[in-house]
Short mmCIF file of C-alpha atoms in Angstrom, two decimals:
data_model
loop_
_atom_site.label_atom_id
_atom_site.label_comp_id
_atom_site.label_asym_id
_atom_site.label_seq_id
_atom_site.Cartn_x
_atom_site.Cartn_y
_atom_site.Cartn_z
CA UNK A 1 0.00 0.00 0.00
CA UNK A 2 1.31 3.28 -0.91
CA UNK A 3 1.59 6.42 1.24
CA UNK A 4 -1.06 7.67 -0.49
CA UNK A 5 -3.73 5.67 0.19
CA UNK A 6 -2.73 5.02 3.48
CA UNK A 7 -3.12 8.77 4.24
CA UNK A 8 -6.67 8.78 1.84
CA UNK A 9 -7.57 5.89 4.31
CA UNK A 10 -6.99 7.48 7.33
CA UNK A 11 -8.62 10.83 6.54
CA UNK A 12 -11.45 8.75 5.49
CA UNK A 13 -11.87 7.16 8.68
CA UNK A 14 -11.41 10.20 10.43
CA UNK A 15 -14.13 11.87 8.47
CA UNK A 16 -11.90 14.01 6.54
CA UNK A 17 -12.94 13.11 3.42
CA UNK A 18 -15.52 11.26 1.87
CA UNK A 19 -15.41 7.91 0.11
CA UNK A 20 -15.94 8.90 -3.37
CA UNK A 21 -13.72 11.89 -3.14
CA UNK A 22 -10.89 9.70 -2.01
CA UNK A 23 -11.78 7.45 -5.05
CA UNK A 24 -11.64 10.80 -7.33
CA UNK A 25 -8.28 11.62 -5.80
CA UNK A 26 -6.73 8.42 -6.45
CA UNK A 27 -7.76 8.40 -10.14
CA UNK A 28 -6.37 11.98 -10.30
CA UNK A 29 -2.59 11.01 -8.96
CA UNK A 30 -2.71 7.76 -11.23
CA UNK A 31 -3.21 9.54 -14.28
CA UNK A 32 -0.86 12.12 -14.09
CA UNK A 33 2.55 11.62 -15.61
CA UNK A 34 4.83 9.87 -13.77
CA UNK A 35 7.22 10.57 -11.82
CA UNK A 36 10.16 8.35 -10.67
CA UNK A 37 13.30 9.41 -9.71
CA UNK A 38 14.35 6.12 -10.61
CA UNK A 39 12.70 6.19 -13.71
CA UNK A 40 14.97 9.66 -13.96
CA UNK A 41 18.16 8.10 -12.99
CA UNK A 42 18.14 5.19 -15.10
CA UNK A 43 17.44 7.26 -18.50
CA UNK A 44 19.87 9.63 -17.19
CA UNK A 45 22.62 6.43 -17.11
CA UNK A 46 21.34 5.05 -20.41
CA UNK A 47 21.98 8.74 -21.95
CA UNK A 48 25.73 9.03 -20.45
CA UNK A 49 26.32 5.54 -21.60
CA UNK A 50 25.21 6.42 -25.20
CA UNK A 51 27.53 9.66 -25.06
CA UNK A 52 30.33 7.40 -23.89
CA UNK A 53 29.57 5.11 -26.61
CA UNK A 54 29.38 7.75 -29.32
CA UNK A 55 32.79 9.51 -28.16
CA UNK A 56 34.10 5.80 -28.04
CA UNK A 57 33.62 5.49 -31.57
CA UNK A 58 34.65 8.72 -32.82
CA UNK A 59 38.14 8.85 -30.50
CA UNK A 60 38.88 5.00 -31.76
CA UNK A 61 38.64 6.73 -35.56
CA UNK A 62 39.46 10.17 -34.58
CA UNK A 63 42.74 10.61 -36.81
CA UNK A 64 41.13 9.17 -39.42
CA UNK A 65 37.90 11.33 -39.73
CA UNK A 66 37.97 14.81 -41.26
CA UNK A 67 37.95 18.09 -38.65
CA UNK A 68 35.01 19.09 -41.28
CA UNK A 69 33.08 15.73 -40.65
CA UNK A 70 33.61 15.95 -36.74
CA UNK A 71 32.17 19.23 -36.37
CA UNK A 72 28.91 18.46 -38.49
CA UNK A 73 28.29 15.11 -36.83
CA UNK A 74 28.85 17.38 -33.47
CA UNK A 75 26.29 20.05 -34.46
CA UNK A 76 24.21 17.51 -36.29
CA UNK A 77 23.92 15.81 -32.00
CA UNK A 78 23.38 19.17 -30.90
CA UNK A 79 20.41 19.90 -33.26
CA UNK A 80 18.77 16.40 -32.43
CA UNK A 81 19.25 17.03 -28.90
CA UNK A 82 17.43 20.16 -29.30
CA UNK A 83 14.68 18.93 -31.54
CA UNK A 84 13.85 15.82 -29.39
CA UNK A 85 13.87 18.36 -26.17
CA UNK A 86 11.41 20.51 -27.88
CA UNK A 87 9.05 17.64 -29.22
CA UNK A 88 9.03 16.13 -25.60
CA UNK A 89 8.58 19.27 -24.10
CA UNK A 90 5.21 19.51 -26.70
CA UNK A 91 4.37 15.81 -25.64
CA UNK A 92 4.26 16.60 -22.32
CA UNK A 93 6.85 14.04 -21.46
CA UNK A 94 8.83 15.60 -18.81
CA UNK A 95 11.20 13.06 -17.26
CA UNK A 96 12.68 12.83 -21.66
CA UNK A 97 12.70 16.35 -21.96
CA UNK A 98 15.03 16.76 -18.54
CA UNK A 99 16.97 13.81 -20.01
CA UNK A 100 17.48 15.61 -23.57
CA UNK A 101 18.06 19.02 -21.81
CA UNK A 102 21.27 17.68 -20.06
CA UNK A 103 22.45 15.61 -22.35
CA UNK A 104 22.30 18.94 -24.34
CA UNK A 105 24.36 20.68 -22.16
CA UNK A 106 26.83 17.81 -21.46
CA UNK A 107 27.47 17.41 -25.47
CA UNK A 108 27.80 22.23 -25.56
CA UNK A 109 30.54 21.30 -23.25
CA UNK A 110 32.15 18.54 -25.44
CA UNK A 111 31.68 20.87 -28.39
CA UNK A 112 33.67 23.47 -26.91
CA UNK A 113 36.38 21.33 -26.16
CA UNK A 114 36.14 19.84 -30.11
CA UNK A 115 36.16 22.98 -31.60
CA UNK A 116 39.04 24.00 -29.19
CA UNK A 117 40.86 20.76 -30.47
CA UNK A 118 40.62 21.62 -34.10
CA UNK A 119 41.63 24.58 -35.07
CA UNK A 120 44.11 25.35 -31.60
CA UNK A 121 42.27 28.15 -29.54
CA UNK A 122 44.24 27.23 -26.78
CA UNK A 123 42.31 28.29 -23.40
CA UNK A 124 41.97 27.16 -20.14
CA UNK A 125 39.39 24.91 -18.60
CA UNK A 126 37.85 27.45 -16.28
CA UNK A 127 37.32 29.31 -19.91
CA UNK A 128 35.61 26.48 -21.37
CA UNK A 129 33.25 26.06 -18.29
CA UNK A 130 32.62 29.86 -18.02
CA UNK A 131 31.99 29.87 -21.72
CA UNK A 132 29.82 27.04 -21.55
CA UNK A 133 27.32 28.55 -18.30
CA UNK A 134 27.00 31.44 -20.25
CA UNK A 135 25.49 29.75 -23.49
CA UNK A 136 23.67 27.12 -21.75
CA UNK A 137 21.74 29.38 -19.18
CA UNK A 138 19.11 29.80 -21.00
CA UNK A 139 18.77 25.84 -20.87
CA UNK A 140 19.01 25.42 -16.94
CA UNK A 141 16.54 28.45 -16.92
CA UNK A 142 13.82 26.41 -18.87
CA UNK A 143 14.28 23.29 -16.83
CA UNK A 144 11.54 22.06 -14.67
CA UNK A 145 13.48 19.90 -12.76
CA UNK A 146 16.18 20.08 -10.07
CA UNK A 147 18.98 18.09 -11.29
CA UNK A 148 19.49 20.39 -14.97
CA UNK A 149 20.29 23.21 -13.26
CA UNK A 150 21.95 22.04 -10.18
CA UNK A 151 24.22 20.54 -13.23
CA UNK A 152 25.04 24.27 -14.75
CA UNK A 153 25.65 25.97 -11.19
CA UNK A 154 28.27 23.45 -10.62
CA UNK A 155 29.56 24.10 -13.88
CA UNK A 156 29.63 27.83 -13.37
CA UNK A 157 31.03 27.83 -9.92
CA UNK A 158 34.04 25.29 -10.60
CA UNK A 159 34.92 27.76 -13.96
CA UNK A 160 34.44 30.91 -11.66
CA UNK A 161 36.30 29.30 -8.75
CA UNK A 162 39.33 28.00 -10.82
CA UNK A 163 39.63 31.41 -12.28
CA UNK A 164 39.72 33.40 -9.14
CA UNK A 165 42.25 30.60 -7.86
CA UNK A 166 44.56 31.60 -10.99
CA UNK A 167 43.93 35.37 -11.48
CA UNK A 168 47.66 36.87 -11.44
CA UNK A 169 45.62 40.31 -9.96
CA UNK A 170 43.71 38.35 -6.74
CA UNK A 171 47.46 36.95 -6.17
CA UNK A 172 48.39 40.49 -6.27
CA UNK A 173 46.22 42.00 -3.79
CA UNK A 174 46.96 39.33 -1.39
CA UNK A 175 43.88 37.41 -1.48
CA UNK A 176 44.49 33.96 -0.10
CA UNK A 177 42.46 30.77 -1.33
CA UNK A 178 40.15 30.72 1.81
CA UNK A 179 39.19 34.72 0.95
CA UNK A 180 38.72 33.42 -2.78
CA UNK A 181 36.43 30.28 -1.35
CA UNK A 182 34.55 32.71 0.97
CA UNK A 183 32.78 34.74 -1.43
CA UNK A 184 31.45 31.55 -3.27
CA UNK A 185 28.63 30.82 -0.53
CA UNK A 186 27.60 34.68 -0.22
CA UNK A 187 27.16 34.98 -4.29
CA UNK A 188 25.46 31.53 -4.55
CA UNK A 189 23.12 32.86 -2.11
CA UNK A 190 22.68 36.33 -3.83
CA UNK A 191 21.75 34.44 -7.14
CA UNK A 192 18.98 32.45 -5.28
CA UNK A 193 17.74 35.58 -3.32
CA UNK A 194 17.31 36.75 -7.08
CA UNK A 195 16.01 33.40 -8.44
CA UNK A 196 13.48 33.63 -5.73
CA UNK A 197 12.46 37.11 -6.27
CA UNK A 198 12.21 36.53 -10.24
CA UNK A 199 10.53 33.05 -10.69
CA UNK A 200 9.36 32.12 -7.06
CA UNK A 201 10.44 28.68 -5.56
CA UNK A 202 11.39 27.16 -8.58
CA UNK A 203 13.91 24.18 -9.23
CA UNK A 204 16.52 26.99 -10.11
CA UNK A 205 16.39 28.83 -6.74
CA UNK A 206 16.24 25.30 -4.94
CA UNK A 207 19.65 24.30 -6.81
CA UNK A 208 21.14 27.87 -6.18
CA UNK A 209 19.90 26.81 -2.44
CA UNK A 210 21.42 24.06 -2.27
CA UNK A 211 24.79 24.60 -3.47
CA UNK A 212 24.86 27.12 -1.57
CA UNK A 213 24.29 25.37 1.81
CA UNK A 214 26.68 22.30 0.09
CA UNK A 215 29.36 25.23 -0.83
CA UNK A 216 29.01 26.16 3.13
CA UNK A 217 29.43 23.24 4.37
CA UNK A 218 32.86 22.78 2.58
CA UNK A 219 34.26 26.13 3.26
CA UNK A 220 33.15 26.15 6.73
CA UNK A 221 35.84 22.66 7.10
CA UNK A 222 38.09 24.82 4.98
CA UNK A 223 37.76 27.74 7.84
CA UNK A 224 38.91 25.76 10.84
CA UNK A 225 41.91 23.99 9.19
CA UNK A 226 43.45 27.17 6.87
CA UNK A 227 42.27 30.30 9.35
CA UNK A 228 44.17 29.66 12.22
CA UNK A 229 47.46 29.75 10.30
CA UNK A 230 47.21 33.35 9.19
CA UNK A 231 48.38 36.41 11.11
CA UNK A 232 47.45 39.64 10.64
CA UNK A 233 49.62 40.94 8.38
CA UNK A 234 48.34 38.26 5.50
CA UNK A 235 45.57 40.48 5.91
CA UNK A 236 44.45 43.56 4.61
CA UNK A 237 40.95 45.13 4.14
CA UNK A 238 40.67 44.29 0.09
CA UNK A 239 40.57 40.55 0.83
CA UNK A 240 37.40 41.36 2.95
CA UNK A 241 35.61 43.37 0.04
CA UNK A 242 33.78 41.15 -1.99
CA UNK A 243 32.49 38.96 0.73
CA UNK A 244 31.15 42.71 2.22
CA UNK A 245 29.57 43.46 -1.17
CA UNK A 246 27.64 39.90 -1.79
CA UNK A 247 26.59 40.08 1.84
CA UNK A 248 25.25 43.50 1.61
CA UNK A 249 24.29 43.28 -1.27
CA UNK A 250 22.30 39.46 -0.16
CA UNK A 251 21.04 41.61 3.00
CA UNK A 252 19.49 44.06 0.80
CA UNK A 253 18.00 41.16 -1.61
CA UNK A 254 16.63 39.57 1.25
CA UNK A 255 14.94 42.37 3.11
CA UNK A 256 13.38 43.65 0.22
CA UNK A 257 11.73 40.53 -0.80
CA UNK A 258 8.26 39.41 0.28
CA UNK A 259 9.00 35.72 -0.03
CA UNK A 260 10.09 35.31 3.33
CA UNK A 261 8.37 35.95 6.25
CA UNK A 262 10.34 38.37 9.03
CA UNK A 263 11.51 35.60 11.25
CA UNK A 264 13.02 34.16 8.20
CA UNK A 265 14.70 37.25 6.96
CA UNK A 266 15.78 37.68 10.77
CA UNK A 267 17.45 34.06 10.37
CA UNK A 268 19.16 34.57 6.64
CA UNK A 269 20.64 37.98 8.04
CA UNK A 270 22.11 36.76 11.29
CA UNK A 271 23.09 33.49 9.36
CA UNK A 272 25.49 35.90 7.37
CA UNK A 273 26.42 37.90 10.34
CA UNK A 274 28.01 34.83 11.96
CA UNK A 275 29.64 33.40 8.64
CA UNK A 276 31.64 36.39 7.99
CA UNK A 277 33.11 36.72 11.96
CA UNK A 278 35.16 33.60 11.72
CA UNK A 279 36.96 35.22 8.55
CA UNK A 280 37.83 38.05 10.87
CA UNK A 281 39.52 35.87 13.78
CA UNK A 282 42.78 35.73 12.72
CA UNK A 283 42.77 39.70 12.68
CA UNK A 284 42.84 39.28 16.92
CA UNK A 285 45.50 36.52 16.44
CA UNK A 286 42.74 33.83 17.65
CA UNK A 287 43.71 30.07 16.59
CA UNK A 288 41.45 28.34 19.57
CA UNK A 289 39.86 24.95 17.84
CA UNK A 290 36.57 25.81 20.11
CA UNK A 291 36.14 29.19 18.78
CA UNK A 292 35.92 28.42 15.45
CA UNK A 293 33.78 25.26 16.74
CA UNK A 294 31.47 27.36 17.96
CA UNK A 295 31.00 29.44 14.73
CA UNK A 296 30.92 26.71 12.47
CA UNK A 297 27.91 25.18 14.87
CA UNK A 298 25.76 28.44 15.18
CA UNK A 299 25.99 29.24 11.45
CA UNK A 300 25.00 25.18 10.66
CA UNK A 301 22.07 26.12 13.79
CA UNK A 302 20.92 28.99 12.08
CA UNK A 303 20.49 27.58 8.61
CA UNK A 304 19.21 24.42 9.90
CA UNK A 305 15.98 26.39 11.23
CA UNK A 306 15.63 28.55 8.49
CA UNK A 307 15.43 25.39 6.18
CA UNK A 308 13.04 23.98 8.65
CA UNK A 309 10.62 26.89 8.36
CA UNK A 310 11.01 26.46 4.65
CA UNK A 311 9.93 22.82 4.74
CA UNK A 312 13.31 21.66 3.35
CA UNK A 313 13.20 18.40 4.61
CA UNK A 314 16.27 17.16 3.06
CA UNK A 315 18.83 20.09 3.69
CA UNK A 316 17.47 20.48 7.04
CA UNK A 317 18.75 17.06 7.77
CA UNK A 318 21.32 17.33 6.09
CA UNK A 319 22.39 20.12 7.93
CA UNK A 320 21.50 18.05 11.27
CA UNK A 321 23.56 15.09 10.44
CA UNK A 322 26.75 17.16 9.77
CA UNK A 323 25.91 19.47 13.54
CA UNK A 324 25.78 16.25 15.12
CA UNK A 325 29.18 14.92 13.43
CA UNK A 326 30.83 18.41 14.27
CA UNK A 327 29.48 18.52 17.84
CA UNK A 328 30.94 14.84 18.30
CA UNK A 329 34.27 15.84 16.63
CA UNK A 330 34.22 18.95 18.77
CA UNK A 331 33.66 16.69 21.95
CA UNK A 332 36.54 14.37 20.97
CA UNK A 333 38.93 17.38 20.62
CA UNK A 334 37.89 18.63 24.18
CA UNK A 335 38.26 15.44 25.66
CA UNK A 336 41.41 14.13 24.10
CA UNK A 337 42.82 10.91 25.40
CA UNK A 338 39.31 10.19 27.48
CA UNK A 339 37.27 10.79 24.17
CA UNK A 340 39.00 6.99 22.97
CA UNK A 341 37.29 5.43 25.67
CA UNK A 342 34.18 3.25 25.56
CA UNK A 343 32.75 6.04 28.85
CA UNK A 344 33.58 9.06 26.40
CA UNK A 345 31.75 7.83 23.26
CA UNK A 346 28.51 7.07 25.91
CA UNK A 347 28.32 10.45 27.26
CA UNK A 348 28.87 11.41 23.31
CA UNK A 349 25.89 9.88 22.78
CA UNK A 350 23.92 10.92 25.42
CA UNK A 351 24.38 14.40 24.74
CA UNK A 352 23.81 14.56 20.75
CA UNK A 353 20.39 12.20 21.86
CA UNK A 354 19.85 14.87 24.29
CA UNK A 355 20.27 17.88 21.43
CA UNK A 356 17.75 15.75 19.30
CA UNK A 357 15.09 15.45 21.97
CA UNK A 358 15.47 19.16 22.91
CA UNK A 359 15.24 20.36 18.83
CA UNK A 360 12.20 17.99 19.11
CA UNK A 361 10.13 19.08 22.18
CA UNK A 362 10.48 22.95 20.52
CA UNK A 363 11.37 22.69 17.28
CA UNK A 364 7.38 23.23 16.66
CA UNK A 365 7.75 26.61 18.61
CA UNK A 366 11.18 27.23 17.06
CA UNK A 367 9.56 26.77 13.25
CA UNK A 368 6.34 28.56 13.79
CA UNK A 369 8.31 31.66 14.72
CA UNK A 370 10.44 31.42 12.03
CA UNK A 371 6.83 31.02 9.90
CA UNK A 372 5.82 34.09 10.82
#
């Protein structure tokens, strides 16, 4: 029995709903399209096998074909891609049409790189992905589906990342990696602000979303292992800049909008507040493991509710896994030798059970406020 009709049973029995209108419901979900993920994944597989296959075949000849041949039997893939995306967009067959949409994208990419091959542009990789995001935006923007454009902000942020990494002017200015990484989050989050503004809660502001938390998470590690080495004359106020800008300028994007309740806006702003102050630690020559603990866990707090109010199941526990993990490691640090025995790992326990049942007794409190 599926969750549906167990739910359509028990509102029936509770007098929710009647018995025929439960019968109408469950005619209406079975005849819309469907709608497996697996269903997804597996055409997704079958479509990177058959670009594997095709690139097989053409690299096993490739010295042997004509740059004039490879280059039409590239566009000629490009322009069926794009046909059969537009015919199953018309068809209403939406799990194809995702399918065809980044397979489209995967083979702009491979194009890039072709026509790079053949007549010797040179160029970087970051190029070729920043190149690429800016064509193919148009084709994450259309998507109706999660994965398409989760697939392009990757993209984009690896190409803009790698090129901040190797501009000869950041290296100039003094801007370490860990000032590079820390405006990623901050301008992920400014681009879903805006995603959310423009087109509501669509799958492109939930990918933006995501990567953002995801691009968080992994700087936030960054911060606790690269921070505490700097001293205060690695620093000047120009590294700080752009993470000021994207956060004002994020503040600004998300007071303004009336998506979000004020709670919520209260939890976005003082989630930035407290990811910028750990950036500014080494400044007071501060290198205590618990300090930056303790900022790592409050921003990871603050997100985690703000996700909750948002109904964000998944990145809410994602977020709660990886507080309980740091809150563990964080115990094991403080505890040292003691943390190895079998009485350390038992009050480790005890307390992240204790953290659960507390966020459970008020997390209904905790989430209405952020509601509104």
């Amino acid at each position: 029995m599926s969750k549906l009709e167990k739910m359509l049973l028990d509102w029936v029995s509770n007098d929710l709903i009647t018995s025929e209108q439960s019968k109408q419901i469950t005619a209406h979900e079975r005849a819309r399209p469907a709608n497996s993920w697996v269903l997804y994944g597996f055409l997704m597989l079958g479509a990177i096998i058959i670009g594997i296959g095709v690139i097989s075949l053409i690299a096993a000849n490739w010295r042997n074909i004509p740059d004039t041949l490879k280059l039409i039997i590239d566009f000629l893939l490009l322009i069926s891609l794009a046909i059969g995306s537009y015919r199953a967009h018309q068809e209403n067959k939406p799990i194809l049409f995702e399918v065809l949409l980044i397979s489209f994208m995967i083979f702009c990419l491979a194009s890039i790189g072709l026509i790079s091959q053949i007549y010797h542009t040179g160029g970087k990789p970051y190029q070729a992905l920043l190149f690429w995001s800016i064509i193919t935006t148009g084709v994450a923007a259309i998507s109706n589906r999660y994965i398409t454009p989760f697939f392009w902000t990757t993209g984009f942020f690896l190409g803009l990342i790698t090129a901040a990494f190797l501009s000869p002017i950041l290296k100039e200015l003094g801007f370490k990696p860990i000032f590079v990484l820390m405006a990623v989050p901050l301008l992920s989050s400014l681009f879903a602000i805006i995603c959310r503004i423009i087109g509501g809660e669509g799958p492109q502001t939930r990918a933006l979303r995501s990567w953002t938390v995801i691009a968080g998470l992994i700087i936030l590690v960054n911060i606790e292992t690269m921070l505490p080495r700097l001293i205060p004359s690695d620093l000047t106020l120009i590294v700080f800049l752009p993470g000021y800008v994207l956060a004002a300028l994020s503040a600004i994007g998300i007071w303004m909008t009336g998506k979000y309740k004020k709670a919520q806006k209260i939890l976005l702003l003082f989630s930035i507040i407290l990811y910028l102050v750990p950036f500014h630690l080494p400044l007071f020559e501060i290198k205590s493991k618990l300090v930056y603990a303790i900022c790592t866990l409050s921003v990871i707090s603050t997100e985690a509710i703000f996700l909750a109010s948002l109904k964000h199941r998944r990145l809410f526990q994602c977020l709660l896994v990886v507080l309980g993990l740091r809150f563990l490691v964080l115990y094991f640090q403080a505890l040292g030798g003691l943390a190895l025995t079998g009485f350390g790992l038992i009050i480790s326990g005890i307390i992240i059970i204790s953290v659960v049942v507390a966020w459970n007794k008020y997390r209904q409190k905790i989430t209405l406020w952020a509601e509104g």
